[in-house]
PDB file of C-alpha atoms in Angstrom:
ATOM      1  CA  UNK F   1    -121.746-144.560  12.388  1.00  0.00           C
ATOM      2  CA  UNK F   2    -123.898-147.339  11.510  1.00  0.00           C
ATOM      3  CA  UNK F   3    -124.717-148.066  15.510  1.00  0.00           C
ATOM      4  CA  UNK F   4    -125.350-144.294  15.626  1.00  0.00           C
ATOM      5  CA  UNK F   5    -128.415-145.229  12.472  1.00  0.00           C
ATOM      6  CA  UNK F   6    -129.373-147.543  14.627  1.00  0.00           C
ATOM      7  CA  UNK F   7    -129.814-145.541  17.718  1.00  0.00           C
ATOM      8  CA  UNK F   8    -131.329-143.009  15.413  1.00  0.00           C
ATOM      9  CA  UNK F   9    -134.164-145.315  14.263  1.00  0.00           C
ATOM     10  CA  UNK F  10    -135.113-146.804  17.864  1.00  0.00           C
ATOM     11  CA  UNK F  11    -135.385-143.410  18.632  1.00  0.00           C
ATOM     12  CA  UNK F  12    -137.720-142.367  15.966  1.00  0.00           C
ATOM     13  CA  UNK F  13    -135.627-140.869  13.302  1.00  0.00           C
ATOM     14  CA  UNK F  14    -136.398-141.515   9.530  1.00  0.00           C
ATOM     15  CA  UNK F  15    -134.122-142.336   6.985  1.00  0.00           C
ATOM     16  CA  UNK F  16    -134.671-141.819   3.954  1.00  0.00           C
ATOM     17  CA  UNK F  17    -133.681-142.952   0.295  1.00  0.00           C
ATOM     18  CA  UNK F  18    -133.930-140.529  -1.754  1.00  0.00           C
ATOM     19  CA  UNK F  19    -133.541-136.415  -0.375  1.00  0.00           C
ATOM     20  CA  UNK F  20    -136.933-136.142  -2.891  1.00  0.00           C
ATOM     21  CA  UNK F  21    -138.850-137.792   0.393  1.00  0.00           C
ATOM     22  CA  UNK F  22    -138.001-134.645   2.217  1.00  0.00           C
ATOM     23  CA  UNK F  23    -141.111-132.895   3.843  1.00  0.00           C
ATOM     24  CA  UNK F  24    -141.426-129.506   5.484  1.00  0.00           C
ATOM     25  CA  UNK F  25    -141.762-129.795   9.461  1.00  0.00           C
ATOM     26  CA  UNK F  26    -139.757-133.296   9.134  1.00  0.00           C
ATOM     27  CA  UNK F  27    -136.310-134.160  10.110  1.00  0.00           C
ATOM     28  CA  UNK F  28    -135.133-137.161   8.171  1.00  0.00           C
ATOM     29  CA  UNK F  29    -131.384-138.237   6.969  1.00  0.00           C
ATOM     30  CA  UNK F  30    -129.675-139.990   4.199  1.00  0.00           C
ATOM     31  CA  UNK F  31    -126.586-142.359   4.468  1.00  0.00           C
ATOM     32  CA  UNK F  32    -123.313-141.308   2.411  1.00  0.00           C
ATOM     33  CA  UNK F  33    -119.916-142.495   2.522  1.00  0.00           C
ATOM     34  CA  UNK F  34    -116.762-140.216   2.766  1.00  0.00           C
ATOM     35  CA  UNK F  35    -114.222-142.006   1.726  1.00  0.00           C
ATOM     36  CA  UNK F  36    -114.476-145.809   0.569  1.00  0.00           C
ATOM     37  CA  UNK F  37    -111.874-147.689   2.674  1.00  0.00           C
ATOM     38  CA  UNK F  38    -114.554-149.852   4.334  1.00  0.00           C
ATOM     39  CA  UNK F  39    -115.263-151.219   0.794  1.00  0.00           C
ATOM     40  CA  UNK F  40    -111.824-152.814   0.623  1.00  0.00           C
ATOM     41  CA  UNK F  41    -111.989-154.221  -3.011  1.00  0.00           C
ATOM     42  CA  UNK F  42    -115.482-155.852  -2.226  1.00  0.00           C
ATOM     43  CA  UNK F  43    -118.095-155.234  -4.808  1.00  0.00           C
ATOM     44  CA  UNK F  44    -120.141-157.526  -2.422  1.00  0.00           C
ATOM     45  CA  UNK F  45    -119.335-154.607   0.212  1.00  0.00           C
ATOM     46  CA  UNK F  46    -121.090-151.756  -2.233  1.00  0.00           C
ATOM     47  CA  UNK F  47    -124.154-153.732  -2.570  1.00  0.00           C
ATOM     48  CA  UNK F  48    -124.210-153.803   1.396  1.00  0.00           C
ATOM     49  CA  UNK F  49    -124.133-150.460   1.422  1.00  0.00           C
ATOM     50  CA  UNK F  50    -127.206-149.911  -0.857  1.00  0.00           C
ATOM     51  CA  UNK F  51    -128.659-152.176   0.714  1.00  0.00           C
ATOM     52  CA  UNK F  52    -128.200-149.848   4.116  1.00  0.00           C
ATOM     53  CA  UNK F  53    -129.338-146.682   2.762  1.00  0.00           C
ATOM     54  CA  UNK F  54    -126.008-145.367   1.060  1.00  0.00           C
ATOM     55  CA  UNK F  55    -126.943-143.069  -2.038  1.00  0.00           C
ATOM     56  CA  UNK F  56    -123.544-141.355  -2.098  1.00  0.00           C
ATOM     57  CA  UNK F  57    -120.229-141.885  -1.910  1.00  0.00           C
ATOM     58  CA  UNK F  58    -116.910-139.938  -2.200  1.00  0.00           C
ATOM     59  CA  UNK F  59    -114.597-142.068  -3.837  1.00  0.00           C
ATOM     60  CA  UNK F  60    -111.448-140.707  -1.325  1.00  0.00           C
ATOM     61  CA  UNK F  61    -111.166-138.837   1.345  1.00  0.00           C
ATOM     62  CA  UNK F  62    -107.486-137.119   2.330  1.00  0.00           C
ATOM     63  CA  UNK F  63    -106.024-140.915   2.123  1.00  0.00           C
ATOM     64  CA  UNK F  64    -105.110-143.077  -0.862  1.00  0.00           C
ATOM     65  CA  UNK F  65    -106.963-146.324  -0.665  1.00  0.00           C
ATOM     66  CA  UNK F  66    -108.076-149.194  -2.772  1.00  0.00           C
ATOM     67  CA  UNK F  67    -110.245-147.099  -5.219  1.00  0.00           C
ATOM     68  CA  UNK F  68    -107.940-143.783  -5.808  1.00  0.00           C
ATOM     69  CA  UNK F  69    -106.288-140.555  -4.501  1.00  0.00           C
ATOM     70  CA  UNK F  70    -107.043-137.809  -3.228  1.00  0.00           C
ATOM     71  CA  UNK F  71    -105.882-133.994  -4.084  1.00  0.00           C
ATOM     72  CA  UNK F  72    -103.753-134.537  -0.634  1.00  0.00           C
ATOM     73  CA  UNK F  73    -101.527-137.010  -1.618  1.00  0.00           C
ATOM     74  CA  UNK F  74    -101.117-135.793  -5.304  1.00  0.00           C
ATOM     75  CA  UNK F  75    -102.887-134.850  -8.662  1.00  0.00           C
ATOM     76  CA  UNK F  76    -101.586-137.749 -11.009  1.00  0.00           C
ATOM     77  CA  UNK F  77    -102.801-141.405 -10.361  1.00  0.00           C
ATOM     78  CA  UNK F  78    -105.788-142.162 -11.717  1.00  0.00           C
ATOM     79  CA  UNK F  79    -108.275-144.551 -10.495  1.00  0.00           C
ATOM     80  CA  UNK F  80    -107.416-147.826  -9.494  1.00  0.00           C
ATOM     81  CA  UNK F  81    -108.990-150.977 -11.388  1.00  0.00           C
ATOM     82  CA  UNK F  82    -111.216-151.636  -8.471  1.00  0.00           C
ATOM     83  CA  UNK F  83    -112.316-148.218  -8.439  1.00  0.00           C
ATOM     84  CA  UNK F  84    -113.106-148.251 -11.790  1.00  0.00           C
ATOM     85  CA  UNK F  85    -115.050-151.139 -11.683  1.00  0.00           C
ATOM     86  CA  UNK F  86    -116.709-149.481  -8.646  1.00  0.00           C
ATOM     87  CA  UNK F  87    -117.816-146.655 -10.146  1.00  0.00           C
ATOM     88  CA  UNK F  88    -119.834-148.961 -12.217  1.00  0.00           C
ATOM     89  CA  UNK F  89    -121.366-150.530  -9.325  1.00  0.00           C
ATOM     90  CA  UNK F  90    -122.436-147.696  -7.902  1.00  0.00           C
ATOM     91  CA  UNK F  91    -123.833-146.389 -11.362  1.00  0.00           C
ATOM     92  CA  UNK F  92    -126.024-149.628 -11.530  1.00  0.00           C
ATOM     93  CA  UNK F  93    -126.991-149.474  -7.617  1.00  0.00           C
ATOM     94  CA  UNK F  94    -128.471-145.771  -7.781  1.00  0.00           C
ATOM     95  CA  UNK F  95    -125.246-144.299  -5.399  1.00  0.00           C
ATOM     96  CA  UNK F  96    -124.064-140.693  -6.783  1.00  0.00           C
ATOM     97  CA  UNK F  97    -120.003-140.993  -7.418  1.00  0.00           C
ATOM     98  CA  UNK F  98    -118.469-137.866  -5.531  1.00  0.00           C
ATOM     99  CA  UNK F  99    -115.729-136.676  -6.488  1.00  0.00           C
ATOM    100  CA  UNK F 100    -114.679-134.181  -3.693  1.00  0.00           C
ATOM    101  CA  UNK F 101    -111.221-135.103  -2.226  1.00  0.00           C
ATOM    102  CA  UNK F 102    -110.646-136.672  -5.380  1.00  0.00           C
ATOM    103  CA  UNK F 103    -107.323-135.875  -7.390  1.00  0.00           C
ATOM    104  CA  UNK F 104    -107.621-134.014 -10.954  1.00  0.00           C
ATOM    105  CA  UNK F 105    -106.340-137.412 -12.366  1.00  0.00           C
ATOM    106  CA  UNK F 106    -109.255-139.569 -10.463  1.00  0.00           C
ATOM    107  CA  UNK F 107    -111.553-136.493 -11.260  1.00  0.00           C
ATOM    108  CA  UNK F 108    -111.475-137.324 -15.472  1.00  0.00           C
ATOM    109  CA  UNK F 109    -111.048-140.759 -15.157  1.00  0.00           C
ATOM    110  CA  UNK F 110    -114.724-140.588 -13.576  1.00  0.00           C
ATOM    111  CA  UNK F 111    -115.952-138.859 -16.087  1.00  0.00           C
ATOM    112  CA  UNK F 112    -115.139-141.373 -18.770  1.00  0.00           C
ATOM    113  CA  UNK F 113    -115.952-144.218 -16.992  1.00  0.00           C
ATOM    114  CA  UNK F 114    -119.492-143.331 -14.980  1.00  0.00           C
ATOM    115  CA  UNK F 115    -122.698-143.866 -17.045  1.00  0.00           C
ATOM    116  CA  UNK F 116    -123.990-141.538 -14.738  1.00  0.00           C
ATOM    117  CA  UNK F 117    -123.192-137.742 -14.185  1.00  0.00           C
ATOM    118  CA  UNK F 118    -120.933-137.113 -10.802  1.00  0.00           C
ATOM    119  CA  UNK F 119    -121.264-134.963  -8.372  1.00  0.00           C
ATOM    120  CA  UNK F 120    -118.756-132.951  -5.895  1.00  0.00           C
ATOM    121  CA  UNK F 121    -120.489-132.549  -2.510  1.00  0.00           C
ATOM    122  CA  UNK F 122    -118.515-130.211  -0.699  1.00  0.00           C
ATOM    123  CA  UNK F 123    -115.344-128.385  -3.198  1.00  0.00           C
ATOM    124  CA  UNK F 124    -115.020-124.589  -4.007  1.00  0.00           C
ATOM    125  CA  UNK F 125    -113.225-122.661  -6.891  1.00  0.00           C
ATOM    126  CA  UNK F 126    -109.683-123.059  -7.516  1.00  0.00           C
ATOM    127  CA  UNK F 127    -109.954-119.475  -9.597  1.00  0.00           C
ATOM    128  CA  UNK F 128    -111.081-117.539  -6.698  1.00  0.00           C
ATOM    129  CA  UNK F 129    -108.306-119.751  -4.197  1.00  0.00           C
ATOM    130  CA  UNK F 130    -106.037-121.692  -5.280  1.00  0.00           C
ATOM    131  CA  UNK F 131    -105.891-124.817  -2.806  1.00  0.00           C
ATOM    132  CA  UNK F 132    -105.583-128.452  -3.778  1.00  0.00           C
ATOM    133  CA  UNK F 133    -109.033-129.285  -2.810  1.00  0.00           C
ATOM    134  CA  UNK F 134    -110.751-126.575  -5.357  1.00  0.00           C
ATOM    135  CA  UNK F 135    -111.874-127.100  -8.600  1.00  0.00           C
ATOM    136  CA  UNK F 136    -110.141-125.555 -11.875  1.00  0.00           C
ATOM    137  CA  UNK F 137    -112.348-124.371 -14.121  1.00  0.00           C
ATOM    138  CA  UNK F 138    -111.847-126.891 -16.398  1.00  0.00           C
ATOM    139  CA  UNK F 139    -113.198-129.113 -13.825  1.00  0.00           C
ATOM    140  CA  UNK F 140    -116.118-127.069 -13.011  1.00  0.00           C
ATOM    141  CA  UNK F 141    -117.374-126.928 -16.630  1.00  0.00           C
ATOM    142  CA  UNK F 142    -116.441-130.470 -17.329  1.00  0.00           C
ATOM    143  CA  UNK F 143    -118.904-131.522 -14.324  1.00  0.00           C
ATOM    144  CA  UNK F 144    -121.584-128.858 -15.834  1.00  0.00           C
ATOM    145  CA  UNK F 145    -121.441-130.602 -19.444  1.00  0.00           C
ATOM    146  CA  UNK F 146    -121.908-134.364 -17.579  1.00  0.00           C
ATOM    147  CA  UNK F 147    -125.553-133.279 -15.648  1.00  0.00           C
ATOM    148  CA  UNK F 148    -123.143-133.606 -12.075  1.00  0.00           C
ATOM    149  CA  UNK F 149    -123.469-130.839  -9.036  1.00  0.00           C
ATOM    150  CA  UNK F 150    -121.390-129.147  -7.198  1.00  0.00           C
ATOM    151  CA  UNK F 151    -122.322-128.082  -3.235  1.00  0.00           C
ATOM    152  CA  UNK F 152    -120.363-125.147  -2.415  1.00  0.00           C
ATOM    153  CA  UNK F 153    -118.304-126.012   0.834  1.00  0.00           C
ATOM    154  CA  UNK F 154    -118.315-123.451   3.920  1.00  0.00           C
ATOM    155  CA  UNK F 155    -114.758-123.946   4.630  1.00  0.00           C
ATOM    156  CA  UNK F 156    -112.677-120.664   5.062  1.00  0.00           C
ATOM    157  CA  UNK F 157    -109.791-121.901   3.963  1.00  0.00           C
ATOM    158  CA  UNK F 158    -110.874-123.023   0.702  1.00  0.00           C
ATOM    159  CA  UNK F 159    -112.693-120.078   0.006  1.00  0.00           C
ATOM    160  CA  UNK F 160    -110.106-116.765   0.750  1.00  0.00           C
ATOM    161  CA  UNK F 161    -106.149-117.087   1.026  1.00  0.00           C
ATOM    162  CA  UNK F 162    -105.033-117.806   4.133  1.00  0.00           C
ATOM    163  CA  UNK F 163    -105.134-114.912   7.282  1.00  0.00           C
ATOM    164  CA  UNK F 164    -107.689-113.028   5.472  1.00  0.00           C
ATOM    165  CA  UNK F 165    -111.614-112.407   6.883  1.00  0.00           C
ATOM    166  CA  UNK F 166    -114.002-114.524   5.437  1.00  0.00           C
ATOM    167  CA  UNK F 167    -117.951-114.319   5.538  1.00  0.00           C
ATOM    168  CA  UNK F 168    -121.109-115.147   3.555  1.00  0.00           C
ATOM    169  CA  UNK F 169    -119.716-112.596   1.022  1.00  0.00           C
ATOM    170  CA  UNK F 170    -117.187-115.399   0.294  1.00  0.00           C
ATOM    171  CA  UNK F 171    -119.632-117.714  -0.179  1.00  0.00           C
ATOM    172  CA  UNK F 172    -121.756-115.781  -2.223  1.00  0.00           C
ATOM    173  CA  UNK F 173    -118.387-115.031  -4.579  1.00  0.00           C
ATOM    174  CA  UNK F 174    -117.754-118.420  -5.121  1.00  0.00           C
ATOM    175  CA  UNK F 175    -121.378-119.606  -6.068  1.00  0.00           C
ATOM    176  CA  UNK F 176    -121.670-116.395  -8.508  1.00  0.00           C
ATOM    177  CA  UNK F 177    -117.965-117.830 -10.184  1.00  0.00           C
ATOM    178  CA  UNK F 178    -119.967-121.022 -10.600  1.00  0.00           C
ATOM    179  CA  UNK F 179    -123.120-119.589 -12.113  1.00  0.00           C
ATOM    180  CA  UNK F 180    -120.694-117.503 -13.793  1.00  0.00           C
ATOM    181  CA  UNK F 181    -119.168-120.787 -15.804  1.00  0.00           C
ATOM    182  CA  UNK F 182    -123.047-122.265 -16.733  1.00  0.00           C
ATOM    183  CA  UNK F 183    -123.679-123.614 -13.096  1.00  0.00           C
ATOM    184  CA  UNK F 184    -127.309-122.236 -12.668  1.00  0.00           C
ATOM    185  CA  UNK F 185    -129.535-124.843 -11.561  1.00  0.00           C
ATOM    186  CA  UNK F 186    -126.320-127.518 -10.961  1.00  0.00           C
ATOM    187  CA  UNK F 187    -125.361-125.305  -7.515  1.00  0.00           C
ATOM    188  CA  UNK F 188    -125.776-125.992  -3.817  1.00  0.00           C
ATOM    189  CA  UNK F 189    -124.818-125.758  -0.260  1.00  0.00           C
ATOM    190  CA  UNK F 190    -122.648-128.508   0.691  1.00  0.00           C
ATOM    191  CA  UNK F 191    -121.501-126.720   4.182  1.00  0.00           C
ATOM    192  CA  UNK F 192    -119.836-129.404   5.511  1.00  0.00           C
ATOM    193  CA  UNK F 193    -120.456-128.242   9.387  1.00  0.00           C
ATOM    194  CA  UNK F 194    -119.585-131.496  11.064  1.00  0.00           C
ATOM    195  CA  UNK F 195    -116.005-131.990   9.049  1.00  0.00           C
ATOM    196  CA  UNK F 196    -114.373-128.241   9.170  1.00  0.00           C
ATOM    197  CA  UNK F 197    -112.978-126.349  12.487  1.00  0.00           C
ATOM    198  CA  UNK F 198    -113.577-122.485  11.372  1.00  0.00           C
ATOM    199  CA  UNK F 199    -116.456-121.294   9.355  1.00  0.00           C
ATOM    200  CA  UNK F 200    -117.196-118.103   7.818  1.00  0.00           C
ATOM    201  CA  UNK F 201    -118.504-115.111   9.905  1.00  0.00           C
ATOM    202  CA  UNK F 202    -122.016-115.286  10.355  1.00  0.00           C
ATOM    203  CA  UNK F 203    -122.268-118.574   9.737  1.00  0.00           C
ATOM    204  CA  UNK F 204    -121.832-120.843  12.317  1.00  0.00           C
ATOM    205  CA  UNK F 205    -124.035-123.339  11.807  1.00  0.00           C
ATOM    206  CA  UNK F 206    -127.389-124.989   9.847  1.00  0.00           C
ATOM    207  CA  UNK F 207    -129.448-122.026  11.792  1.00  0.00           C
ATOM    208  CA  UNK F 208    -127.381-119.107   9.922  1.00  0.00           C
ATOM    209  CA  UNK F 209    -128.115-120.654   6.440  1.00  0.00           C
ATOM    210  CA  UNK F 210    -131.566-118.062   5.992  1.00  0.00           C
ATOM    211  CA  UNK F 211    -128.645-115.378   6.068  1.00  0.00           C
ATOM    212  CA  UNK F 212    -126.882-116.589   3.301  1.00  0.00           C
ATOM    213  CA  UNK F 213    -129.915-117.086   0.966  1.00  0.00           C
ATOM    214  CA  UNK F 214    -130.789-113.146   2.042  1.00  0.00           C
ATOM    215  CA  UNK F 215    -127.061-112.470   0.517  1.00  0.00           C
ATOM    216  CA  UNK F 216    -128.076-114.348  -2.151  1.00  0.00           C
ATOM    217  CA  UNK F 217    -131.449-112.250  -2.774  1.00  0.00           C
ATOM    218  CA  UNK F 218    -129.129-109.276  -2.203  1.00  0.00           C
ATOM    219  CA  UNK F 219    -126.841-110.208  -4.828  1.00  0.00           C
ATOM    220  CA  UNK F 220    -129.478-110.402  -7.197  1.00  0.00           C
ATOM    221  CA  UNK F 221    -130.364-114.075  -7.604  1.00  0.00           C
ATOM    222  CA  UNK F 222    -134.012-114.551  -8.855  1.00  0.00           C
ATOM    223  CA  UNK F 223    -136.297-116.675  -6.528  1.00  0.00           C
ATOM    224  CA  UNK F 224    -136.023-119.195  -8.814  1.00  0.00           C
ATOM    225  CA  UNK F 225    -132.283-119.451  -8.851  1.00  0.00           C
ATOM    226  CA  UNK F 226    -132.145-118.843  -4.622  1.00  0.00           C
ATOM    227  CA  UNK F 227    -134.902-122.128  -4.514  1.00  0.00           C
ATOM    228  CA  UNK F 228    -132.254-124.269  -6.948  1.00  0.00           C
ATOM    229  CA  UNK F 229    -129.386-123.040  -5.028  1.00  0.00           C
ATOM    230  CA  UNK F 230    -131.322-123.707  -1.826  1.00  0.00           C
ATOM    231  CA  UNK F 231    -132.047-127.375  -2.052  1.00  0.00           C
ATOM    232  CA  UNK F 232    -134.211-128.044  -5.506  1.00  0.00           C
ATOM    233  CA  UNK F 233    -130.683-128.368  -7.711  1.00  0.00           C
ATOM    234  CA  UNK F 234    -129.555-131.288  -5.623  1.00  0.00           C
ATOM    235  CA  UNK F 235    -132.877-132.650  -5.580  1.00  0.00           C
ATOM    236  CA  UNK F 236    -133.326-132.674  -9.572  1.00  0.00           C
ATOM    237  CA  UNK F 237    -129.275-134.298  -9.521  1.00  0.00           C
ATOM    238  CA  UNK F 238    -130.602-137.175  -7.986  1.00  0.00           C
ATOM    239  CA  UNK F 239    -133.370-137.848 -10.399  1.00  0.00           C
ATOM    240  CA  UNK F 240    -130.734-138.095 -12.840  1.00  0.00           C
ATOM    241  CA  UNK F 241    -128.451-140.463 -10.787  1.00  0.00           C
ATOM    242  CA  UNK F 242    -131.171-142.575  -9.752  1.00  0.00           C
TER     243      UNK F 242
END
């Protein structure tokens, strides 16, 4: 991935640091991690990383490593010393702490131990379908009360029991659950396109997202609340993280 930057920048691309640098007309991206394993229990490592570009990182992904475990393996160990003592790291380097994949044990222990408020990327509602990946409500408000954000992933099976039809209506439901439990202006899209093999009907891909903020209109949502939803919550998260 870091050759693919590189290719990306001889060929023009723009990174950028912070998603506040977006512009309209531009395409520009922003380095994340999913999953620390390349860290090993290097400290040195994270500060490479921010040195790089990375302004997020997800703590796990589906496979227990040096920092914690994921919702996968179980929902019990907490994080490890070295990922406690990278969460503060990353606090004092400016990278948001993610907490999707993360287990419910991992989850609270980064809550008491970041200085600054988390964020889950790509997680839905445990309430609306219960899968190991979701968020309890508990969870959900917990994140709320600490500033964090949570992007609303576009994964079928995480957002309707499995075998049954899911579209933007899904979507929709689970984003109202989290406005529902004091989410408004802490809510986005986290899709997740590139990591999931189905997606909802009618929406395929980064070109069906206008449909989904029409459902959103439809369902009621004020302009206001469709612009946080639409990008401007995640981009006031990382003023607070930064």
């Amino acid at each position: 991935m870091l050759r693919a930057r590189e290719e990306l920048l001889a060929r023009g691309g723009r990174q950028t640091d912070d998603p506040g640098e977006a512009r309209e007309g531009e395409c520009r991206f922003m380095l994340s991690l999913e999953g620390c394993e390349t860290l090993g229990e290097s400290l040195a490592a994270i500060n490479e990383m921010r040195r790089l570009g990375v302004r997020l990182a997800a703590l796990t992904w589906n496979h227990e490593n040096l920092l914690g475990t994921p919702s996968a393996v179980n929902a019990t160990d907490g994080l490890k010393p070295f990922g406690v003592k990278a969460v503060s790291e990353m606090n004092r380097l400016g990278i948001a702490v993610d907490v999707s994949h993360l287990n419910a044990a991992g989850f609270y222990d980064v809550l008491r131990h970041s200085k600054k408020p988390p964020l889950a990327s790509h997680s839905c509602c445990r309430a609306l379908r219960d899968h190991h990946r979701n968020l309890t409500d508990a969870q959900v408000k917990a994140l709320f009360q600490a500033g964090g954000f949570i992007g609303m992933i576009f994964n079928p099976n995480f957002l309707v029991d499995s075998g049954k039809p899911c579209g933007i209506g899904d979507v929709v439901r689970h984003i109202d659950h989290l406005h529902h439990l004091g989410g408004a202006g802490m809510v986005g899209f986290g899709s997740d396109f590139d990591g999931i093999d189905t997606k909802p009907d009618g929406l395929a891909n980064p070109g069906d997202v206008p449909a989904l903020v029409e459902a959103l209109r439809r369902r009621g949502y004020s302009d206001a609340d469709v612009e946080d939803i639409a990008g401007k919550s995640f981009l006031r998260y990382f003023e607070r993280v930064s």
